[in-house]
C-alpha cells in the first residue's frame, strides 16, 4: 500500500543535527510528552506521525521554543542543536528561531505584500546590506519555494490574495529566506488541496538538500512519500523511530503496526 | 446489553406520514413566533428612530435662532465732549470714560434715527426707544473707539446689537401678546422695531459672534457666545489626547501582549473594568481633591479638566484597545515569532498595524465621551462665569475657561428664555463636534481596515 512511487529512502546522512534526550513537556498538570529521545539527522526529512493529541506538534514546537509563548507549558530535558542546548539559559529564543524556521498548519502570510512577507525575516536579521541584495534574497527564497514564476510580476500585491497552496509556499519562502539550518513544518498540507499538497511535497524533497526538515503530518501516505526517517508518537510517548521504510513495512512495536494499518488513531 | 436495540427502537417517536405541502401545527407556531419577533425588532427600531428625530428636531428648531442675530444700523455721533473730555485723544485718558457715557451717546443716536425716519407710534416712550439696543452695545462701541481714538468727533455707522426681546421678536419668540405682560418690552417698542426693520435699518443675519464671544450676564443674552467654551473644550481635548491616548495604548499593549497572566494582572484587569463603570462625578471629586486641593492647580482651568477627563477616559480607551489587540489572529504572532522576530517586533510590526482601526475607533469614541462630559467639570469649578478668553497655548491651559456641555448646563439655569435658545445652539455646536469625531472614527477605520 505504501510502496507506490516512493523514492529511494536510503539515508545518506549520518550527521546528527538535533538530539533530544529525556524531553518532558507539561501543560499545567498534564504530562503531554514523556521521555522523548530522538536524533534528527542533517539534510534529511524526518516525519512525525501519530494520532491527534499524541504530542508530535508539541515536540516540534519544543525544537524552536515556540512553546515559550504558552504560559502554562513547561519543558524539561535536553534538546541539542549542533551540541548546544536550546533550553540553556543563555539562549535567546529569537536567535534560535532565526536558525530553526517554522511553517504552520494554516497558511499565515502577513497582511503585507508578497515581497514584504519574504523580506521581513532578512530585514529584521540584517541579512541584506542594500535593496539589491534584499531583492536577490527574496527571489532566491521564492524560487526555493517554487513560487517565483507565479508571483514575479506581482510582488507588491498582498500575500493574502494568493490561493491557499500559494500562500503556504509563500510561508515556506518566508521561512527559507532567513537561511535556517532546520525547517519545522507543522502539518503544512492539512489545509491544502491535493494538487497544492503535491507541489509542497515536491518542494520538501528539494529543500532536503539544504537543511534538515522535520514535518508533522496526519497523513501516513505523506510521511511515506516525503520522509527518510519517521517517528511514531502515541499518548505522549515516542513509540518507534527509524527509517521510514522500516516503520511502514516492518514495524517493531504493535502500536505502530496498529496505527499504520488504521486500527488506532 | 441484548435488549439495547429493542428499547432504542421503541423510543423512536411515531411520525405519521404528512404532506410537505401542508404546514403542521408546530411549524405554524414556530413561523408565527418568528414573525412576532421580527415585528418586535422593527417596533424597537422605529421607537428609537422616532426618539432621535424628535430630539434632533427639538434641538434644531430651538437652537437655530442662536446662529442668527438682529442688529440695528445707526450713525453714531461720537461726541468729543463726552468721550474725550480732556481733548487730547490719549487712549489712557479715554479709558477712564465708562460705558455709561457711551450709553448716553448711543441713546441719542437711536433717538435721532427714529426721529429721522419720522416714525410716530402712540404711547412710545423714550425708554422704549433707548431699550431697542442691547446693554452690550455701549461696550461694543467703546471697544472700537478705544482701539481707534481718531473716531472721536466723527459720525460713524455702527451695527449695534439689539436687545434680547427685540431679537426674540424677529425670531418669533416674543409676540405682541407676551410683550403686554413683559416689563422689559412693550408692544410699542416692537412696533417701532418692525418699522425700523421695514426701512432696512434693522437686520437679522448670521451670528458669528455666537461662536466667538464669551458668556454674558443674565441681562444680555444677545451677547452671549460659546467662544470660551469651545476653547476650553478644545484645550481639555488636547490634554486628554496628549495623556490618555499614549498612556492608555501603552497600558493595553503591555497588559495584552507582555504582562504575565497571574493574580496581579487579573486584579488590574478587574479594576480597569470597574473604573470604566465608575460614575464620572466621582472622578470630579477625585480631581478636586488631588489636582486642586493637593497639587494646587488653579480652579476652572482646562488643565485640571483635562486631567480629570484623562482619568475618566483611560479605562474607556484601554478596554477597546485590548479588545482590538485580542482580535488579531494568533497565527500572525506565531508567523512573526517563527521567522525570528522578537516579541516587541511581532507586536509593533504586525499586531499593532492590524489592531489600528479598532484602537483608533476606541480612542475617538473615548474622546467624544470626554468632550460631552459635564458632571466632573462642575466639581472643579468650570461652571463659573468666565468673561475672558483663555490665552493661547500653553499658558491658556491654566486660565479659567468653560466647556461646551457645562455652558449648556449653565445657560439652562438662567431665567431669560433667550438663554434656552443659546443653550440649544451650544448643543448644536457640541453635536457637530461629536458628529465630526464619529465620522473621523469611521473614516479612519475604513482607511486602515485590512483583511487577513
XYZ file of C-alpha atoms in Angstrom:
717
model
C 0.000 0.000 0.000
C 2.761 2.407 0.838
C 5.248 1.391 -1.815
C 3.803 3.390 -4.688
C 6.067 5.961 -6.308
C 8.366 6.062 -3.362
C 11.810 7.488 -3.993
C 14.844 5.741 -2.646
C 14.656 6.034 1.103
C 18.250 5.303 1.864
C 19.573 7.766 4.413
C 22.857 9.053 3.128
C 23.465 11.413 6.022
C 24.717 10.297 9.353
C 25.480 13.620 10.965
C 23.120 14.399 13.806
C 21.588 17.892 13.699
C 19.207 17.765 16.629
C 19.491 15.440 19.520
C 16.742 15.245 22.147
C 17.223 13.497 25.465
C 14.553 12.788 28.082
C 12.312 15.617 26.910
C 9.254 16.119 29.114
C 6.542 18.666 28.430
C 3.826 19.596 30.883
C 0.787 21.727 30.147
C -0.133 22.723 33.669
C -0.654 19.361 35.384
C -0.946 17.412 32.163
C 2.124 15.446 31.222
C 1.951 15.878 27.457
C 5.285 14.467 26.349
C 7.150 11.721 28.178
C 10.819 10.834 27.909
C 11.345 11.582 24.257
C 14.782 10.602 22.953
C 15.421 11.220 19.296
C 18.299 12.076 16.963
C 17.357 14.067 13.880
C 19.846 13.900 11.036
C 21.117 16.769 8.951
C 19.822 17.142 5.373
C 17.112 14.593 5.956
C 13.321 14.741 6.076
C 12.033 13.398 9.362
C 8.293 12.801 9.696
C 6.408 12.731 12.986
C 3.223 10.713 12.786
C 0.658 9.692 15.332
C -2.980 10.187 16.322
C -4.265 13.611 17.363
C -3.087 14.776 20.761
C -0.117 12.403 20.810
C 2.413 15.191 21.326
C 4.066 15.317 17.929
C 3.290 19.012 17.353
C 4.235 19.744 20.950
C 7.641 18.186 20.380
C 8.063 20.076 17.132
C 7.346 23.365 18.879
C 9.907 22.490 21.551
C 12.670 22.486 18.979
C 12.358 26.208 18.229
C 10.918 27.019 21.650
C 7.559 28.172 20.295
C 6.115 26.575 23.421
C 7.580 29.510 25.334
C 4.608 31.533 24.149
C 2.219 29.247 26.038
C 2.356 30.396 29.652
C 1.376 27.074 31.213
C 3.793 24.937 29.172
C 6.912 23.641 30.914
C 9.737 21.786 29.176
C 12.314 19.559 30.855
C 15.191 17.561 29.430
C 17.677 18.437 26.784
C 17.376 19.354 23.101
C 20.776 19.835 21.484
C 21.085 21.711 18.218
C 24.620 21.217 16.978
C 25.545 20.144 20.521
C 24.166 23.314 22.103
C 21.222 23.012 24.429
C 18.429 25.220 23.074
C 16.967 25.411 26.587
C 20.183 26.743 28.027
C 19.541 29.920 29.993
C 21.932 31.861 27.778
C 19.975 31.060 24.610
C 17.804 33.824 23.213
C 14.820 32.143 21.560
C 14.766 34.888 18.937
C 18.239 33.907 17.743
C 17.268 30.260 17.849
C 14.215 30.818 15.678
C 16.325 32.518 13.037
C 18.232 29.223 12.774
C 15.181 26.972 13.077
C 12.471 28.144 10.713
C 8.855 27.105 11.040
C 5.892 26.624 8.722
C 2.499 26.387 10.327
C -0.573 24.262 9.776
C -2.665 27.087 8.346
C -1.012 29.366 5.826
C -0.420 32.584 7.764
C 1.130 35.180 5.476
C 1.389 38.674 6.915
C -1.236 41.062 5.527
C 1.520 42.775 3.565
C 2.851 42.472 0.045
C 4.382 39.229 -1.206
C 7.764 40.920 -1.281
C 7.472 42.215 2.272
C 6.391 38.814 3.515
C 9.579 37.224 2.289
C 11.800 40.211 3.030
C 10.623 40.541 6.625
C 12.977 37.920 8.109
C 16.091 39.117 6.265
C 15.228 42.684 7.228
C 14.919 42.116 10.963
C 18.033 39.923 10.996
C 20.011 42.388 8.900
C 20.899 39.834 6.237
C 20.919 42.311 3.375
C 23.058 45.424 3.175
C 21.076 47.098 0.415
C 17.956 46.838 -1.658
C 19.644 44.864 -4.427
C 20.830 42.207 -2.010
C 17.391 42.024 -0.453
C 15.835 41.626 -3.909
C 18.253 38.774 -4.519
C 17.357 37.045 -1.254
C 13.631 37.407 -1.951
C 13.976 35.993 -5.438
C 16.119 33.105 -4.235
C 13.676 32.275 -1.442
C 10.679 32.433 -3.769
C 12.485 30.261 -6.307
C 13.378 27.903 -3.486
C 9.698 27.669 -2.595
C 8.756 27.086 -6.272
C 6.651 30.244 -6.248
C 8.814 32.677 -8.203
C 7.320 32.073 -11.611
C 3.787 32.525 -10.336
C 4.341 35.771 -8.420
C 7.336 37.502 -10.002
C 5.106 40.041 -11.762
C 3.041 40.900 -8.725
C 5.430 41.083 -5.814
C 3.735 44.194 -4.494
C 0.322 42.567 -4.258
C -0.873 41.375 -0.851
C 0.277 37.897 0.134
C -3.177 37.197 1.481
C -4.580 37.434 -2.051
C -2.862 34.231 -3.161
C -4.527 30.831 -3.248
C -4.150 28.526 -0.256
C -1.351 26.475 -1.763
C 0.491 29.569 -2.945
C 0.097 31.106 0.494
C 1.649 28.053 2.104
C 4.555 28.131 -0.321
C 4.900 31.838 0.431
C 5.161 30.928 4.113
C 7.831 28.369 3.214
C 9.658 31.033 1.216
C 9.408 33.335 4.200
C 10.924 30.676 6.433
C 13.631 29.826 3.878
C 14.601 33.481 3.375
C 16.350 33.677 6.750
C 18.624 30.772 5.700
C 17.683 28.465 8.541
C 19.528 25.254 9.358
C 16.400 23.346 10.289
C 12.894 23.768 8.888
C 10.000 22.654 11.058
C 6.677 22.046 9.341
C 3.542 21.554 11.397
C 1.054 19.724 9.152
C 1.866 22.067 6.266
C -0.578 20.429 3.859
C -3.606 19.890 6.066
C -5.355 22.985 4.690
C -4.373 22.352 1.068
C -5.958 20.532 -1.844
C -4.200 17.521 -3.396
C -2.521 19.497 -6.179
C -1.120 22.100 -3.804
C -0.106 19.255 -1.492
C 1.838 17.577 -4.277
C 3.646 20.831 -5.018
C 4.576 21.332 -1.376
C 5.757 17.737 -1.089
C 7.951 18.135 -4.135
C 9.326 21.261 -2.556
C 10.142 19.435 0.668
C 12.159 16.918 -1.274
C 14.168 19.750 -2.819
C 14.640 21.582 0.459
C 16.258 18.482 1.930
C 19.437 19.221 0.045
C 19.927 22.397 2.034
C 18.815 21.613 5.520
C 17.175 19.246 7.885
C 13.373 19.193 7.547
C 11.071 17.984 10.312
C 7.459 17.532 9.296
C 4.435 16.684 11.392
C 1.704 15.031 9.380
C -1.566 13.230 9.838
C -1.256 11.554 6.512
C 0.740 8.380 6.617
C 0.971 8.353 2.851
C 2.583 11.742 3.020
C 5.041 10.612 5.655
C 5.892 7.622 3.492
C 6.268 9.782 0.397
C 8.426 12.604 1.697
C 10.459 11.334 4.619
C 13.541 9.252 5.125
C 13.071 8.889 8.854
C 9.784 8.510 10.690
C 8.911 8.804 14.357
C 5.640 7.437 15.674
C 4.171 9.165 18.718
C 1.361 7.768 20.822
C -0.127 9.256 24.001
C 2.907 11.421 24.646
C 5.437 8.652 24.107
C 7.827 8.246 21.240
C 6.924 4.673 20.385
C 9.152 3.963 17.491
C 11.737 5.846 15.469
C 13.596 4.554 12.463
C 13.960 4.544 8.711
C 10.662 5.267 7.030
C 10.825 2.037 5.070
C 11.226 0.030 8.221
C 8.439 1.790 10.087
C 5.929 1.232 7.318
C 6.938 -2.264 6.311
C 8.474 -3.853 9.390
C 7.185 -2.017 12.467
C 8.659 -3.439 15.634
C 6.011 -2.184 18.026
C 2.458 -3.488 17.951
C 1.056 0.040 18.466
C 2.890 1.294 15.382
C 1.539 -1.572 13.393
C -1.965 -0.934 14.672
C -1.719 2.742 13.739
C -0.314 2.344 10.241
C -2.857 -0.318 9.474
C -5.610 2.002 10.645
C -6.715 0.260 13.822
C -5.929 3.102 16.236
C -5.932 6.827 15.845
C -26.921 -5.323 26.635
C -29.029 -7.598 24.483
C -32.232 -5.582 24.749
C -30.468 -2.338 23.711
C -31.591 -2.335 20.101
C -35.162 -3.128 21.152
C -35.517 -0.292 23.672
C -33.899 2.238 21.369
C -36.277 1.452 18.554
C -39.204 1.687 20.974
C -38.047 5.181 21.980
C -38.278 6.479 18.437
C -41.335 8.708 18.010
C -44.205 7.590 15.911
C -44.296 10.006 12.979
C -47.357 9.995 10.813
C -46.728 10.433 7.126
C -47.599 14.032 6.273
C -47.566 16.147 3.152
C -44.730 18.628 2.714
C -47.180 20.987 1.025
C -49.067 21.498 4.262
C -47.615 23.109 7.377
C -48.240 21.164 10.546
C -49.239 22.870 13.782
C -45.707 23.037 15.199
C -44.296 24.643 12.050
C -47.112 27.166 12.047
C -46.433 28.065 15.668
C -42.719 28.416 15.007
C -43.278 30.616 11.976
C -45.696 32.779 13.912
C -43.173 33.173 16.720
C -40.508 34.232 14.256
C -42.835 36.728 12.624
C -43.730 38.198 16.023
C -40.064 38.528 16.931
C -39.290 40.380 13.722
C -42.171 42.741 14.439
C -40.808 43.487 17.917
C -37.477 44.294 16.309
C -38.979 46.651 13.772
C -41.030 48.317 16.516
C -37.950 48.791 18.684
C -36.047 50.389 15.842
C -39.000 52.578 14.927
C -39.308 53.842 18.510
C -35.642 54.708 18.732
C -35.688 56.421 15.355
C -38.713 58.493 16.373
C -36.989 59.446 19.618
C -33.901 60.510 17.679
C -35.879 62.536 15.165
C -37.865 64.285 17.906
C -34.672 65.059 19.804
C -32.911 66.464 16.775
C -35.954 68.426 15.643
C -36.394 69.977 19.096
C -32.783 70.988 19.351
C -32.546 72.265 15.797
C -35.713 74.341 15.939
C -34.819 75.617 19.410
C -31.188 76.306 18.660
C -31.190 77.556 15.086
C -32.075 81.033 16.358
C -28.815 81.273 18.249
C -26.975 81.392 14.957
C -28.903 84.477 13.794
C -28.822 87.838 15.464
C -30.643 91.128 14.937
C -28.541 94.269 14.546
C -29.533 97.924 14.330
C -27.577 100.021 11.850
C -27.258 103.583 13.141
C -24.959 106.524 12.609
C -23.454 107.446 15.965
C -22.070 110.882 16.565
C -19.100 110.293 18.822
C -19.281 113.470 20.846
C -15.770 114.557 21.798
C -17.029 116.492 24.808
C -18.365 113.290 26.378
C -15.902 110.690 25.179
C -12.665 112.640 25.412
C -13.234 115.374 27.990
C -9.529 116.367 28.060
C -9.475 116.582 24.276
C -6.010 115.019 23.840
C -7.043 111.683 22.272
C -4.845 109.877 24.772
C -6.169 106.285 24.994
C -5.167 106.048 28.662
C -7.245 109.101 29.466
C -10.123 107.955 27.276
C -10.200 104.592 29.013
C -11.453 106.416 32.106
C -14.704 107.176 30.307
C -17.087 104.375 31.279
C -19.650 102.549 29.184
C -22.309 104.653 30.903
C -21.221 107.720 28.894
C -21.177 105.699 25.698
C -24.684 104.569 26.551
C -25.819 108.173 26.541
C -24.186 108.784 23.176
C -25.896 105.703 21.786
C -29.286 106.634 23.228
C -29.006 109.990 21.459
C -28.079 108.210 18.204
C -31.073 105.853 18.404
C -33.453 108.679 19.174
C -32.026 110.671 16.264
C -32.530 107.713 13.899
C -36.141 107.268 14.992
C -36.736 110.988 14.543
C -35.028 110.994 11.125
C -37.397 108.347 9.839
C -40.305 110.283 11.304
C -41.793 107.193 12.936
C -44.821 108.087 15.052
C -46.229 105.445 17.368
C -48.764 106.226 20.012
C -47.605 105.576 23.569
C -43.984 105.172 22.601
C -41.760 106.259 25.478
C -38.143 107.290 25.489
C -37.389 104.150 27.500
C -38.820 102.068 24.687
C -36.584 103.767 22.149
C -33.408 103.513 24.253
C -34.294 99.898 25.095
C -34.110 98.920 21.455
C -30.420 98.286 21.697
C -28.557 95.897 23.926
C -26.805 96.973 27.088
C -23.800 95.335 25.462
C -23.887 97.847 22.602
C -22.161 100.606 24.574
C -19.257 98.277 25.377
C -19.148 97.350 21.691
C -18.801 100.998 20.665
C -16.360 101.801 23.466
C -14.041 98.957 22.425
C -13.990 100.221 18.892
C -13.347 103.822 19.894
C -10.523 102.878 22.271
C -8.959 100.811 19.514
C -9.113 103.788 17.162
C -9.275 107.107 19.119
C -9.373 109.151 15.912
C -13.030 108.186 15.501
C -13.965 110.607 18.272
C -15.718 113.655 16.962
C -16.864 111.904 13.795
C -20.188 110.339 12.952
C -19.655 106.621 12.392
C -22.044 103.916 11.214
C -22.378 101.152 13.780
C -24.122 97.775 13.647
C -25.152 97.558 17.265
C -26.752 94.578 18.957
C -30.447 94.945 19.629
C -31.910 93.909 22.945
C -32.834 90.290 23.614
C -36.598 90.978 23.382
C -36.283 92.750 20.032
C -34.089 89.943 18.718
C -36.660 87.470 20.047
C -39.449 89.315 18.246
C -37.798 88.777 14.869
C -37.249 85.091 15.702
C -40.860 84.646 16.801
C -40.022 84.082 20.455
C -41.582 87.374 21.577
C -45.056 88.350 20.383
C -47.271 91.378 20.904
C -49.286 89.425 23.488
C -46.268 88.388 25.516
C -44.874 91.916 25.272
C -48.021 93.239 27.008
C -47.162 91.282 30.126
C -43.402 91.894 29.921
C -41.882 94.747 31.883
C -38.772 94.667 29.705
C -40.547 95.477 26.475
C -43.847 96.804 25.184
C -45.982 96.402 22.039
C -44.989 99.951 21.072
C -41.324 99.040 21.180
C -41.965 96.008 18.963
C -43.906 98.151 16.508
C -41.007 100.563 16.382
C -38.612 97.698 15.729
C -40.883 96.476 12.941
C -40.927 99.947 11.378
C -37.142 100.147 11.508
C -36.854 96.690 10.004
C -39.242 97.688 7.188
C -36.964 100.644 6.472
C -33.962 98.325 6.359
C -32.223 99.756 9.405
C -32.673 96.632 11.485
C -31.460 93.344 10.012
C -31.254 89.782 11.251
C -28.231 87.985 9.899
C -25.799 85.131 10.611
C -24.231 85.434 14.017
C -20.516 84.669 14.003
C -20.257 86.241 17.430
C -22.142 83.304 18.899
C -19.163 81.100 18.035
C -16.500 83.516 19.254
C -17.986 85.558 22.121
C -17.597 84.772 25.765
C -20.538 84.202 28.062
C -22.586 87.281 29.002
C -24.512 88.258 32.110
C -28.169 87.439 32.745
C -29.432 90.727 31.262
C -27.712 90.398 27.887
C -28.377 87.001 26.353
C -27.916 88.572 22.910
C -24.199 88.992 23.580
C -23.545 85.508 24.943
C -21.454 83.097 22.865
C -19.687 79.778 23.152
C -16.215 81.040 22.225
C -14.702 80.461 25.652
C -16.460 77.127 25.975
C -15.162 75.925 22.598
C -11.627 76.989 23.503
C -11.899 75.363 26.926
C -13.237 72.125 25.468
C -10.531 72.184 22.807
C -7.758 72.669 25.375
C -9.142 69.867 27.503
C -9.263 67.553 24.495
C -5.616 68.395 23.809
C -4.721 67.398 27.366
C -6.716 64.178 27.096
C -5.202 63.418 23.697
C -1.688 64.031 24.986
C -2.111 61.973 28.164
C -4.894 59.413 27.893
C -4.077 58.149 24.413
C -0.394 57.258 24.853
C -0.862 56.015 28.414
C -3.968 54.033 27.510
C -2.471 52.400 24.440
C 0.823 51.629 26.147
C -1.003 50.091 29.106
C -3.186 47.996 26.791
C -0.243 46.714 24.772
C 1.673 45.798 27.900
C -1.282 44.093 29.567
C -2.370 42.249 26.459
C 0.934 41.210 24.929
C 3.660 41.258 27.553
C 2.271 41.009 31.076
C 2.317 37.574 32.669
C -1.132 36.190 33.333
C -1.267 35.960 37.092
C -3.247 37.111 40.089
C -1.912 40.654 39.966
C -2.795 41.218 36.312
C -6.204 39.653 36.983
C -6.818 42.197 39.728
C -5.657 45.025 37.462
C -7.955 43.800 34.720
C -10.996 43.675 37.013
C -10.193 47.138 38.315
C -9.936 48.632 34.854
C -13.364 47.241 34.010
C -14.713 48.632 37.281
C -13.165 52.043 36.676
C -14.977 52.271 33.356
C -18.232 51.893 35.266
C -17.456 54.484 37.971
C -19.850 57.449 37.707
C -17.989 60.373 36.188
C -18.856 62.744 39.029
C -16.670 60.612 41.285
C -13.730 61.476 39.061
C -14.663 65.123 39.584
C -14.360 64.741 43.373
C -11.052 62.959 42.878
C -9.839 65.770 40.634
C -10.918 68.397 43.158
C -9.061 66.630 45.944
C -5.963 65.631 44.010
C -5.339 68.340 41.454
C -6.797 71.456 43.064
C -6.616 70.919 46.827
C -3.454 68.809 46.892
C -1.458 69.777 43.804
C -2.630 73.385 43.945
C -3.581 73.761 40.291
C -5.961 76.652 39.506
C -9.719 76.140 39.548
C -11.761 76.249 36.349
C -8.589 75.624 34.346
C -8.611 73.384 31.261
C -5.508 71.592 32.552
C -7.436 70.329 35.580
C -10.475 69.479 33.476
C -8.223 67.664 31.027
C -6.545 65.679 33.807
C -9.891 64.664 35.296
C -11.204 63.659 31.879
C -7.956 61.761 31.257
C -8.565 59.659 34.360
C -12.122 59.078 33.249
C -11.190 58.237 29.654
C -8.264 55.908 30.376
C -10.290 52.757 31.084
C -12.565 53.599 28.163
C -9.544 53.620 25.867
C -7.845 50.608 27.427
C -10.844 48.293 27.095
C -11.465 48.697 23.326
C -7.723 48.787 22.628
C -7.239 45.466 24.389
C -10.214 44.044 22.527
C -8.695 45.193 19.221
C -5.352 43.595 20.095
C -7.079 40.404 21.178
C -8.922 40.247 17.859
C -5.677 39.959 15.880
C -5.375 36.271 14.986
C -2.674 34.456 16.978
C -1.381 32.947 13.749
C 0.096 36.362 12.872
C 2.037 36.410 16.140
C 3.216 32.846 15.508
C 4.277 33.759 11.998
C 6.343 36.687 13.224
C 7.922 34.735 16.075
C 8.526 31.834 13.701
C 10.812 33.879 11.460
C 12.743 35.062 14.479
C 11.079 38.361 15.325
C 11.312 39.410 18.945
C 8.141 39.821 20.949
C 8.284 43.564 20.521
C 8.907 43.327 16.784
C 5.964 40.992 16.383
C 3.747 43.435 18.286
C 4.890 46.637 16.607
C 5.388 45.304 13.070
C 2.354 43.070 12.801
C -0.136 43.087 15.664
C -0.403 46.833 16.171
C -0.958 47.726 12.483
C -3.733 45.161 12.324
C -5.312 46.459 15.507
C -5.052 50.112 14.448
C -8.608 50.576 13.141
C -10.090 49.148 16.322
C -7.760 51.175 18.522
C -8.486 54.417 16.670
C -12.208 53.848 16.899
C -11.935 53.229 20.621
C -9.755 56.271 21.147
C -12.007 58.623 19.225
C -15.164 57.371 20.889
C -13.408 57.758 24.249
C -12.504 61.333 23.361
C -16.038 62.024 22.180
C -17.354 60.794 25.507
C -14.900 63.050 27.309
C -15.972 66.001 25.170
C -19.598 65.565 26.219
C -18.857 65.034 29.901
C -20.336 67.593 32.319
C -20.533 66.286 35.852
C -16.843 66.098 36.809
C -16.238 69.567 35.387
C -18.885 71.093 37.655
C -16.897 69.949 40.670
C -13.634 71.536 39.584
C -15.205 74.946 39.058
C -15.594 75.022 35.301
C -19.189 76.112 35.749
C -18.040 79.600 36.806
C -18.993 82.678 34.804
C -15.949 83.266 32.581
C -15.888 86.590 30.745
C -12.383 86.464 29.244
C -10.967 84.154 26.629
C -8.114 81.978 27.861
C -4.673 82.763 26.434
C -3.018 80.819 23.666
C -1.172 77.610 24.406
C 0.403 76.613 26.664
C -0.425 79.350 29.176
C -4.115 79.148 28.302
C -4.251 75.714 29.898
C -4.033 77.399 33.286
C -6.506 80.232 32.574
C -10.104 79.910 33.639
C -12.321 78.575 30.857
C -15.653 76.938 30.383
C -16.599 73.797 28.480
C -19.381 73.250 25.965
C -21.569 70.852 27.969
C -21.069 72.911 31.117
C -22.037 76.055 29.209
C -25.237 74.315 28.127
C -25.977 73.370 31.722
C -25.191 76.884 32.861
C -27.484 78.584 30.340
C -30.418 76.302 31.015
C -30.298 77.553 34.631
C -30.984 81.169 33.641
C -34.376 82.787 33.634
C -34.416 84.652 30.302
C -35.871 82.375 27.602
C -33.257 83.761 25.199
C -30.724 81.652 27.066
C -32.696 78.499 26.274
C -32.149 79.349 22.616
C -28.431 79.872 23.300
C -28.244 76.552 25.153
C -29.820 74.749 22.202
C -27.368 76.499 19.918
C -24.482 75.319 22.096
C -25.887 71.779 21.944
C -25.878 72.014 18.150
C -22.210 73.085 18.226
C -21.412 70.184 20.572
C -23.314 67.720 18.397
C -21.489 68.928 15.298
C -18.147 68.330 17.018
C -19.239 64.857 18.150
C -20.510 64.060 14.680
C -17.198 65.137 13.172
C -15.311 62.908 15.600
C -17.509 59.930 14.808
C -17.148 60.499 11.093
C -13.401 60.674 11.601
C -13.521 57.392 13.513
C -15.454 55.697 10.722
C -13.178 57.142 8.062
C -10.020 56.016 9.894
C -11.466 52.559 10.395
C -12.198 52.245 6.683
C -8.798 53.594 5.745
C -6.795 51.239 7.920
C -9.014 48.223 7.657
C -7.266 45.216 6.131
C -8.279 41.678 5.652
C -6.128 38.765 6.617
